[in-house]
Short mmCIF file of C-alpha atoms in Angstrom, two decimals:
data_model
loop_
_atom_site.label_atom_id
_atom_site.label_comp_id
_atom_site.label_asym_id
_atom_site.label_seq_id
_atom_site.Cartn_x
_atom_site.Cartn_y
_atom_site.Cartn_z
CA MET A 728 71.90 -7.34 4.06
CA ALA A 729 75.47 -6.05 4.03
CA SER A 730 76.80 -8.98 6.12
CA SER A 731 74.96 -11.62 4.06
CA SER A 732 76.19 -9.99 0.88
CA LEU A 733 79.73 -10.02 2.16
CA LEU A 734 79.53 -13.70 3.10
CA CYS A 735 78.09 -14.42 -0.33
CA PHE A 736 80.96 -12.53 -1.85
CA LEU A 737 83.65 -14.37 0.16
CA SER A 738 82.23 -17.75 -0.69
CA ILE A 739 82.12 -16.83 -4.40
CA LEU A 740 85.63 -15.37 -4.25
CA SER A 741 86.92 -18.83 -3.38
CA LEU A 742 85.56 -20.05 -6.67
CA LEU A 743 87.45 -17.49 -8.81
CA THR A 744 90.46 -19.49 -9.50
CA LEU A 745 97.99 5.18 -32.17
CA ILE A 746 94.33 6.12 -32.72
CA SER A 747 93.34 9.63 -31.56
CA SER A 748 89.64 9.18 -30.98
CA THR A 749 86.86 6.64 -30.60
CA THR A 750 83.10 7.07 -31.00
CA ILE A 751 80.66 4.85 -29.00
CA PRO A 752 76.83 4.70 -29.26
CA ILE A 753 74.85 5.83 -26.24
CA SER A 754 71.35 4.51 -25.40
CA HIS A 755 68.76 4.75 -22.70
CA PHE A 756 68.87 1.73 -20.49
CA HIS A 757 65.72 -0.40 -20.16
CA LYS A 758 64.76 -1.32 -16.66
CA TYR A 759 61.16 -2.46 -16.79
CA PRO A 760 59.26 0.93 -16.98
CA LEU A 761 56.47 1.38 -14.46
CA PRO A 762 52.97 1.12 -15.98
CA LEU A 763 51.53 4.49 -14.87
CA PRO A 764 53.09 7.84 -15.77
CA TYR A 765 52.68 9.32 -12.30
CA GLN A 766 54.42 6.30 -10.79
CA ASN A 767 57.28 6.67 -13.21
CA LEU A 768 57.66 10.36 -12.38
CA ASN A 769 57.72 9.45 -8.68
CA TYR A 770 60.41 6.86 -9.31
CA LEU A 771 62.52 9.29 -11.32
CA ALA A 772 62.16 12.03 -8.72
CA SER A 773 62.99 9.72 -5.79
CA SER A 774 65.95 8.09 -7.56
CA SER A 775 67.32 11.51 -8.51
CA LEU A 776 67.07 12.63 -4.89
CA THR A 777 68.68 9.41 -3.62
CA ARG A 778 71.50 9.90 -6.12
CA ALA A 779 71.93 13.50 -4.92
CA HIS A 780 72.23 12.28 -1.26
CA HIS A 781 75.02 9.96 -2.35
CA LEU A 782 76.88 12.64 -4.31
CA LYS A 783 76.59 15.09 -1.44
CA ASN A 784 77.76 12.55 1.14
CA PRO A 785 79.65 9.77 -0.71
CA GLN A 786 80.67 6.64 1.12
CA THR A 787 83.19 4.21 -0.38
CA THR A 788 85.27 1.49 1.06
CA ALA A 789 92.90 9.67 -30.63
CA THR A 790 88.99 9.53 -31.32
CA THR A 791 86.79 6.56 -30.53
CA THR A 792 83.02 6.88 -31.15
CA THR A 793 80.55 4.61 -29.31
CA PRO A 794 76.71 4.58 -29.47
CA ILE A 795 74.77 5.86 -26.42
CA PHE A 796 71.39 4.28 -25.69
CA SER A 797 68.53 5.94 -23.78
CA HIS A 798 66.35 4.15 -21.19
CA SER A 799 63.01 4.69 -19.52
CA TYR A 800 64.16 4.88 -15.94
CA GLY A 801 66.36 7.84 -16.66
CA ALA A 802 69.82 6.46 -17.44
CA TYR A 803 72.03 6.24 -20.52
CA SER A 804 74.26 3.34 -21.44
CA ILE A 805 77.11 2.34 -23.71
CA SER A 806 78.46 -1.07 -24.70
CA LEU A 807 82.09 -1.95 -24.03
CA SER A 808 84.08 -5.11 -24.85
CA PHE A 809 86.49 -6.63 -22.37
CA GLY A 810 88.66 -9.74 -22.49
CA THR A 811 90.34 -12.05 -24.99
CA PRO A 812 88.22 -12.97 -26.87
CA SER A 813 85.92 -10.03 -26.29
CA GLN A 814 82.80 -10.17 -24.17
CA THR A 815 80.50 -7.21 -24.77
CA LEU A 816 78.36 -5.79 -21.92
CA PRO A 817 76.23 -2.66 -21.33
CA PHE A 818 77.47 -0.04 -18.86
CA LEU A 819 75.71 3.00 -17.41
CA LEU A 820 77.48 6.25 -18.27
CA ASP A 821 78.45 8.00 -15.04
CA THR A 822 80.41 11.28 -14.79
CA GLY A 823 79.88 11.30 -11.03
CA SER A 824 82.10 8.33 -10.22
CA ASP A 825 85.54 7.08 -11.35
CA PHE A 826 85.43 3.27 -11.12
CA THR A 827 84.39 0.87 -13.87
CA TRP A 828 82.92 -2.55 -13.04
CA PHE A 829 80.84 -5.30 -14.60
CA PRO A 830 78.65 -8.12 -13.36
CA CYS A 831 81.06 -11.00 -13.08
CA THR A 832 81.20 -14.83 -13.00
CA HIS A 833 78.37 -17.38 -13.32
CA HIS A 834 77.68 -16.87 -9.58
CA TYR A 835 76.86 -13.14 -9.90
CA ARG A 836 73.89 -12.16 -7.73
CA CYS A 837 71.92 -8.95 -7.98
CA ASP A 838 69.10 -8.12 -5.55
CA ASN A 839 66.24 -5.89 -6.63
CA CYS A 840 67.68 -5.25 -10.03
CA SER A 841 64.70 -5.90 -12.32
CA PHE A 842 62.36 -3.23 -10.81
CA SER A 843 59.35 -5.15 -12.09
CA SER A 844 56.44 -6.05 -9.92
CA SER A 845 55.73 -9.02 -12.15
CA THR A 846 59.22 -10.48 -11.82
CA THR A 847 58.98 -13.87 -10.15
CA ASN A 848 62.70 -14.13 -9.25
CA PRO A 849 63.82 -11.05 -7.28
CA HIS A 850 67.46 -12.10 -7.58
CA GLN A 851 67.46 -12.59 -11.33
CA SER A 852 70.27 -10.70 -13.08
CA PRO A 853 68.90 -8.79 -16.09
CA ILE A 854 72.12 -9.18 -18.08
CA LEU A 855 74.73 -11.78 -18.79
CA PRO A 856 77.87 -11.38 -16.63
CA PHE A 857 81.53 -11.27 -17.68
CA ILE A 858 83.21 -14.67 -17.32
CA PRO A 859 86.93 -14.24 -16.39
CA LYS A 860 87.65 -17.92 -17.02
CA LEU A 861 86.80 -17.44 -20.72
CA SER A 862 89.38 -14.62 -21.12
CA SER A 863 93.10 -15.36 -21.52
CA SER A 864 93.95 -11.78 -20.63
CA SER A 865 92.07 -11.65 -17.27
CA LYS A 866 94.30 -11.28 -14.21
CA ILE A 867 93.38 -10.66 -10.57
CA LEU A 868 95.00 -7.40 -9.39
CA GLY A 869 97.80 -7.95 -6.85
CA CYS A 870 97.92 -6.12 -3.54
CA LEU A 871 101.19 -4.43 -4.31
CA ASN A 872 99.99 -3.20 -7.74
CA PRO A 873 99.87 0.66 -7.55
CA LYS A 874 96.37 0.53 -9.09
CA CYS A 875 95.09 -1.16 -6.00
CA SER A 876 95.37 2.20 -4.15
CA TRP A 877 93.26 3.84 -6.87
CA ILE A 878 90.34 1.85 -5.58
CA HIS A 879 90.82 2.10 -1.82
CA ARG A 880 92.19 5.70 -1.79
CA SER A 881 94.61 4.91 1.01
CA ASN A 882 97.75 2.95 1.75
CA THR A 883 96.62 -0.64 1.25
CA GLN A 884 97.85 -2.93 3.96
CA CYS A 885 99.34 -6.02 2.31
CA LYS A 886 99.92 -8.00 5.52
CA ASP A 887 100.99 -11.14 3.78
CA CYS A 888 103.64 -9.40 1.62
CA LYS A 889 106.89 -7.67 2.15
CA GLN A 890 106.65 -4.32 0.38
CA SER A 891 109.84 -5.07 -1.49
CA SER A 892 108.79 -8.55 -2.57
CA ASN A 893 108.10 -9.24 -6.22
CA ASN A 894 106.63 -12.68 -5.43
CA CYS A 895 103.64 -11.51 -3.35
CA THR A 896 100.52 -13.51 -4.13
CA GLN A 897 98.11 -11.52 -1.96
CA ILE A 898 95.32 -9.93 -4.03
CA CYS A 899 94.10 -6.44 -3.86
CA PRO A 900 91.42 -6.30 -1.08
CA PRO A 901 87.80 -6.67 -2.20
CA TYR A 902 85.92 -3.43 -2.89
CA LEU A 903 82.44 -2.44 -1.72
CA ILE A 904 80.92 0.64 -3.44
CA LEU A 905 77.75 2.41 -2.27
CA TYR A 906 75.74 4.39 -4.85
CA GLY A 907 73.01 5.73 -2.59
CA SER A 908 70.20 3.63 -3.99
CA GLY A 909 72.37 0.57 -4.57
CA SER A 910 75.72 -1.07 -4.04
CA THR A 911 78.19 -3.47 -5.57
CA GLY A 912 81.16 -5.53 -4.44
CA GLY A 913 83.84 -7.72 -5.88
CA ILE A 914 87.52 -7.92 -6.71
CA ALA A 915 89.74 -5.90 -9.05
CA LEU A 916 90.94 -7.28 -12.39
CA SER A 917 93.58 -6.24 -14.87
CA GLU A 918 91.91 -6.82 -18.22
CA THR A 919 92.06 -5.88 -21.88
CA LEU A 920 89.56 -3.24 -23.08
CA ASN A 921 88.77 -3.51 -26.75
CA LEU A 922 87.56 -0.30 -28.29
CA PRO A 923 86.48 -0.05 -31.95
CA ASN A 924 89.88 1.14 -33.14
CA ASN A 925 92.08 0.78 -30.07
CA THR A 926 93.10 -1.97 -27.61
CA VAL A 927 93.97 -1.03 -24.04
CA HIS A 928 95.89 -3.64 -22.09
CA ASN A 929 95.97 -3.91 -18.26
CA PHE A 930 92.80 -1.80 -17.80
CA LEU A 931 91.68 -1.71 -14.13
CA VAL A 932 88.09 -2.97 -13.92
CA GLY A 933 85.96 -4.41 -11.15
CA CYS A 934 84.65 -7.95 -11.18
CA SER A 935 81.45 -7.56 -9.09
CA VAL A 936 79.96 -10.75 -7.73
CA PHE A 937 77.02 -9.15 -5.97
CA SER A 938 75.03 -5.92 -6.38
CA SER A 939 71.76 -4.39 -5.31
CA PHE A 940 69.60 -2.07 -7.35
CA GLN A 941 72.14 -2.06 -10.20
CA PRO A 942 70.69 -3.22 -13.58
CA ALA A 943 74.11 -3.16 -15.32
CA GLY A 944 77.72 -2.33 -14.78
CA ILE A 945 78.95 1.24 -14.46
CA VAL A 946 81.71 2.99 -16.42
CA GLY A 947 83.14 5.86 -14.41
CA PHE A 948 83.98 8.99 -16.31
CA GLY A 949 84.83 11.16 -13.26
CA ARG A 950 88.19 12.80 -12.47
CA GLY A 951 89.82 9.93 -10.52
CA LEU A 952 92.85 7.89 -11.52
CA SER A 953 90.73 4.77 -12.08
CA SER A 954 88.28 6.47 -14.41
CA LEU A 955 88.08 5.51 -18.11
CA PRO A 956 89.32 8.94 -19.31
CA SER A 957 92.30 8.81 -16.96
CA GLN A 958 93.29 5.27 -17.84
CA LEU A 959 93.05 6.04 -21.59
CA GLY A 960 94.87 9.39 -21.19
CA LEU A 961 92.06 11.24 -22.93
CA ASN A 962 92.40 14.93 -23.69
CA LYS A 963 88.60 15.23 -23.83
CA PHE A 964 85.40 13.37 -24.23
CA SER A 965 81.98 14.49 -25.41
CA TYR A 966 78.50 13.13 -25.82
CA CYS A 967 75.06 14.13 -26.95
CA LEU A 968 72.10 12.77 -24.98
CA LEU A 969 68.93 11.77 -26.83
CA SER A 970 65.58 13.10 -25.77
CA HIS A 971 63.77 10.75 -23.41
CA HIS A 972 61.12 10.53 -26.15
CA PHE A 973 63.46 7.90 -27.62
CA ASP A 974 63.47 5.68 -24.47
CA GLU A 975 63.59 2.01 -25.31
CA THR A 976 64.14 2.53 -29.05
CA THR A 977 67.05 1.55 -31.23
CA THR A 978 67.90 5.22 -31.85
CA THR A 979 71.29 6.19 -30.44
CA SER A 980 73.55 9.15 -30.13
CA SER A 981 77.36 9.12 -29.71
CA LEU A 982 80.06 9.24 -27.02
CA VAL A 983 83.41 10.45 -28.44
CA LEU A 984 86.69 9.63 -26.71
CA ASP A 985 89.40 11.96 -27.96
CA ASN A 986 93.19 11.73 -27.52
CA SER A 987 93.93 14.50 -30.06
CA SER A 988 95.15 17.93 -29.07
CA ASN A 989 93.07 19.65 -31.76
CA LYS A 990 90.44 22.18 -30.81
CA SER A 991 86.82 21.30 -31.46
CA GLN A 992 86.25 22.33 -35.10
CA GLY A 993 83.04 23.87 -36.28
CA LEU A 994 81.05 23.01 -33.06
CA ASN A 995 80.63 26.59 -31.82
CA LEU A 996 80.48 25.55 -28.21
CA SER A 997 80.05 27.80 -25.22
CA TYR A 998 82.71 27.17 -22.59
CA THR A 999 83.22 27.71 -18.88
CA ASN A 1000 86.22 26.58 -16.86
CA PHE A 1001 85.91 23.81 -14.35
CA VAL A 1002 86.52 24.67 -10.68
CA LYS A 1003 87.82 22.51 -7.85
CA ASN A 1004 86.36 21.89 -4.39
CA PRO A 1005 88.86 23.36 -1.89
CA LYS A 1006 88.23 20.73 0.83
CA LEU A 1007 89.24 17.29 -0.27
CA SER A 1008 91.18 15.92 2.70
CA ASP A 1009 88.23 14.20 4.42
CA LYS A 1010 85.97 13.95 1.33
CA PRO A 1011 88.25 12.70 -1.47
CA ALA A 1012 85.17 11.74 -3.50
CA PHE A 1013 84.53 15.38 -4.17
CA SER A 1014 87.71 15.43 -6.30
CA VAL A 1015 85.95 13.12 -8.76
CA TYR A 1016 83.13 15.55 -9.57
CA TYR A 1017 83.05 18.05 -12.42
CA TYR A 1018 82.32 21.33 -10.73
CA VAL A 1019 81.11 24.25 -12.96
CA PRO A 1020 81.13 27.89 -11.89
CA LEU A 1021 77.56 29.17 -11.76
CA ARG A 1022 77.12 32.98 -11.55
CA HIS A 1023 73.31 32.94 -11.28
CA ILE A 1024 70.02 31.26 -12.30
CA SER A 1025 67.13 32.98 -14.05
CA VAL A 1026 63.47 32.02 -14.63
CA GLY A 1027 61.66 33.76 -17.45
CA GLY A 1028 64.43 36.35 -17.59
CA GLN A 1029 64.02 37.14 -13.91
CA ARG A 1030 67.26 36.67 -11.98
CA ILE A 1031 66.92 34.50 -8.87
CA LYS A 1032 68.76 35.89 -5.86
CA VAL A 1033 70.64 32.69 -4.93
CA PRO A 1034 73.18 33.24 -2.09
CA TYR A 1035 76.75 32.84 -3.38
CA ARG A 1036 77.53 30.07 -0.90
CA TYR A 1037 75.33 27.77 -3.03
CA LEU A 1038 76.84 28.70 -6.40
CA SER A 1039 80.51 28.17 -5.63
CA PRO A 1040 82.34 25.53 -3.54
CA GLN A 1041 83.09 26.87 -0.05
CA LEU A 1042 86.10 26.24 2.24
CA ASP A 1043 84.16 23.67 4.19
CA GLY A 1044 83.46 21.66 0.98
CA SER A 1045 79.83 22.59 0.69
CA GLY A 1046 78.16 24.41 -2.21
CA GLY A 1047 78.83 24.66 -5.92
CA ALA A 1048 77.30 23.01 -8.95
CA ILE A 1049 78.39 19.71 -10.70
CA VAL A 1050 77.42 18.03 -13.96
CA ASP A 1051 76.34 14.40 -13.44
CA SER A 1052 75.19 12.07 -16.17
CA GLY A 1053 74.03 9.52 -13.57
CA THR A 1054 71.41 11.83 -12.04
CA THR A 1055 68.10 12.10 -13.90
CA PHE A 1056 66.35 15.24 -12.55
CA THR A 1057 68.47 18.21 -11.51
CA PHE A 1058 68.91 18.55 -7.72
CA MET A 1059 68.94 21.88 -5.82
CA SER A 1060 69.49 22.46 -2.13
CA ARG A 1061 66.31 23.43 -0.41
CA GLU A 1062 66.82 27.23 -0.26
CA VAL A 1063 67.81 27.41 -3.93
CA PHE A 1064 64.90 25.17 -4.95
CA GLU A 1065 62.31 27.17 -3.02
CA LEU A 1066 63.47 30.35 -4.72
CA VAL A 1067 63.31 28.77 -8.23
CA ALA A 1068 60.01 27.00 -7.61
CA ALA A 1069 58.38 30.13 -6.19
CA GLU A 1070 59.39 32.12 -9.27
CA PHE A 1071 57.89 29.49 -11.58
CA GLY A 1072 54.69 29.60 -9.54
CA ARG A 1073 54.60 33.38 -9.69
CA GLN A 1074 55.03 33.47 -13.50
CA VAL A 1075 52.60 30.63 -14.29
CA LYS A 1076 49.55 32.26 -12.67
CA LYS A 1077 46.90 31.11 -15.17
CA GLN A 1078 47.47 27.40 -14.70
CA VAL A 1079 45.87 25.51 -11.81
CA ARG A 1080 48.32 23.71 -9.53
CA ALA A 1081 47.94 19.94 -9.51
CA VAL A 1082 48.51 19.49 -5.76
CA GLY A 1083 47.44 15.86 -5.80
CA VAL A 1084 49.92 14.97 -8.48
CA GLU A 1085 52.63 16.82 -6.60
CA ALA A 1086 52.03 14.57 -3.60
CA MET A 1087 52.04 11.43 -5.85
CA THR A 1088 55.19 12.27 -7.78
CA GLY A 1089 57.32 14.20 -5.31
CA LEU A 1090 57.74 16.91 -7.93
CA ARG A 1091 56.58 20.53 -7.64
CA PRO A 1092 55.20 22.73 -8.87
CA CYS A 1093 52.89 20.67 -11.19
CA PHE A 1094 50.27 22.39 -13.33
CA ASN A 1095 47.15 20.99 -14.99
CA VAL A 1096 47.36 21.02 -18.77
CA SER A 1097 45.31 19.71 -21.68
CA LYS A 1098 45.58 19.17 -25.42
CA GLU A 1099 45.34 22.94 -25.77
CA MET A 1100 48.76 23.19 -24.09
CA LYS A 1101 50.21 24.99 -27.10
CA THR A 1102 48.54 28.10 -25.84
CA VAL A 1103 50.09 27.75 -22.38
CA SER A 1104 53.19 29.73 -21.73
CA PHE A 1105 55.93 28.38 -19.43
CA PRO A 1106 58.98 30.43 -18.56
CA GLU A 1107 62.50 29.55 -19.53
CA LEU A 1108 65.06 28.21 -17.06
CA ARG A 1109 68.58 29.47 -17.72
CA PHE A 1110 71.92 28.79 -16.04
CA HIS A 1111 74.51 31.58 -16.24
CA PHE A 1112 78.17 30.53 -15.94
CA LYS A 1113 81.32 32.50 -15.29
CA GLY A 1114 82.95 33.64 -18.55
CA GLY A 1115 79.62 34.49 -20.05
CA ALA A 1116 78.38 31.02 -21.10
CA GLU A 1117 74.60 30.56 -20.73
CA MET A 1118 72.58 27.34 -20.88
CA ALA A 1119 68.98 28.12 -21.83
CA LEU A 1120 66.83 24.99 -21.35
CA PRO A 1121 63.93 24.26 -23.74
CA LEU A 1122 60.53 23.35 -22.32
CA GLU A 1123 61.01 19.58 -22.65
CA ASN A 1124 64.15 19.84 -20.46
CA ILE A 1125 62.36 21.72 -17.76
CA PHE A 1126 58.91 20.06 -17.43
CA ALA A 1127 57.84 16.40 -17.59
CA ILE A 1128 54.45 15.96 -19.17
CA ALA A 1129 52.24 13.10 -18.05
CA TRP A 1130 48.89 12.53 -19.79
CA GLU A 1131 45.97 10.80 -18.11
CA ASP A 1132 44.90 9.14 -21.42
CA GLU A 1133 46.13 8.62 -24.93
CA LYS A 1134 43.96 11.47 -26.28
CA GLY A 1135 45.78 13.95 -24.15
CA SER A 1136 42.53 15.42 -22.90
CA GLY A 1137 44.01 15.95 -19.43
CA GLY A 1138 47.43 15.81 -17.80
CA VAL A 1139 50.08 17.63 -15.79
CA ALA A 1140 53.32 19.42 -16.41
CA CYS A 1141 55.79 19.05 -13.47
CA LEU A 1142 59.03 20.92 -12.91
CA THR A 1143 61.85 18.32 -13.09
CA VAL A 1144 63.97 19.62 -10.24
CA VAL A 1145 64.11 17.86 -6.85
CA THR A 1146 65.23 18.91 -3.42
CA ASP A 1147 65.69 17.33 0.02
CA GLY A 1148 64.48 18.14 3.50
CA VAL A 1149 60.81 18.53 2.54
CA ALA A 1150 57.85 17.42 4.65
CA GLY A 1151 59.72 17.85 7.93
CA GLU A 1152 62.80 15.90 6.83
CA ARG A 1153 66.27 17.12 7.74
CA GLU A 1154 68.19 18.73 4.92
CA LEU A 1155 71.42 16.98 3.97
CA VAL A 1156 74.27 19.48 4.27
CA GLY A 1157 77.65 19.41 2.60
CA GLY A 1158 78.65 18.52 -0.90
CA PRO A 1159 77.39 20.18 -4.12
CA SER A 1160 74.28 22.36 -3.78
CA ILE A 1161 73.26 21.96 -7.43
CA ILE A 1162 73.55 18.77 -9.51
CA LEU A 1163 72.76 19.18 -13.14
CA GLY A 1164 71.05 15.98 -14.26
CA ASN A 1165 70.79 14.24 -17.64
CA PHE A 1166 67.15 15.28 -18.10
CA GLN A 1167 68.28 18.86 -18.40
CA MET A 1168 71.02 17.86 -20.87
CA GLN A 1169 68.68 16.27 -23.42
CA ASN A 1170 69.62 17.35 -26.94
CA PHE A 1171 72.76 19.13 -25.77
CA HIS A 1172 76.22 18.35 -27.10
CA VAL A 1173 78.48 18.53 -24.04
CA GLU A 1174 82.24 18.38 -24.03
CA PHE A 1175 84.54 17.69 -21.07
CA ASP A 1176 87.81 19.27 -22.22
CA LEU A 1177 90.25 17.73 -19.73
CA ARG A 1178 93.32 19.18 -21.38
CA ASN A 1179 92.09 22.77 -20.98
CA ASP A 1180 90.08 22.04 -17.85
CA ARG A 1181 86.81 23.40 -19.20
CA PHE A 1182 83.22 22.41 -19.91
CA GLY A 1183 81.62 23.09 -23.33
CA PHE A 1184 78.04 22.80 -24.54
CA ARG A 1185 75.57 23.74 -27.24
CA GLN A 1186 71.95 22.81 -27.91
CA GLN A 1187 71.38 20.55 -30.93
CA SER A 1188 69.31 17.56 -31.99
CA CYS A 1189 71.08 14.37 -30.83
CA ASN A 1190 69.17 11.75 -32.84
#
């Protein structure tokens, strides 16, 4: 697959001849939802776990407000406009990566991107690609351009150029990015980004000509030089994620890009400082993640005795917790998960375990519920951060409810936390031990205060 994709890419490559803030809508991204609720839960659980494997072991070769859309397969998207004249495309919002790319050229190919069993063409791209030939501001990034090293994270070898030459025509080498469950590849462009009240020239963006399991482009909001916040010089950005009850609707929330130095007024956020992973030499991707300092986790007021090595990044690069908008269900390393799941099982004694559904969905524990669920008591899950900040999750951010019929006469409630190394599989070591996913951030306003290096949040309605 990789070699054929590279050959496809090389053949296509030969054809490629003072506002302080911005607000952007956020939406759920539609990717052909699966027909049965248990199947959808299984997909969300497995994709969250696959995403966690990638984040733990990554492999890589002024105010503007924008709407955020919510989607049924667990992701959120925004729309961005590139080029002259503008071409507007959807992008998945990802705080776990730092590179922005879009489907590109008429020859763009995406394998397994529809996720629909009824799709007759498995290579059909679900969205229209960006067409560089239609943009007067589109330029292929040169090999000697300093931004080329932002992508490849090493000294790029420009064999056909003298390092002191200003007339080098060699382009920046093609990129290939692996996302765990998918991949993308293409060439780097220097292009104009058109925000609602700001124009950013010479923005580094990827022109992907092939992808797999990627329904749209990705906008990287991580810590790297190539990320959107870094290229725009943002002091902070914030967003509020809609409840997944609004999947596939026109209801949106907002992403705010802020260049101002003003403190957040009237938001009454709880803050905790970001922390860094001490081992970055052989895992530079860890420097992209937003690590938050967890002190402990509690279930129903009962403190879970999680070993410290899982709560804070260790000298070998393992451990710690990160916030990742690209993960759906929160991931916990096996030992942490078993402690949390056992406490939920201990406190929810009156509900019968739905063992069959656990096997079908990959989630556990799952409990049988009915239309009388209002009388059922589920314990609260709470994350306690250094500095005193506490994130208390409401029921809908902890359990996914799947009904067997429209009447709600029977169904299950499953804990939306995943782990690896179950059923005899080997646990993946290294990287973050806890990945806080977007399902747990529903109806939370979260702020990434880059200037003060801190993470802020508060619970609120996002619609």
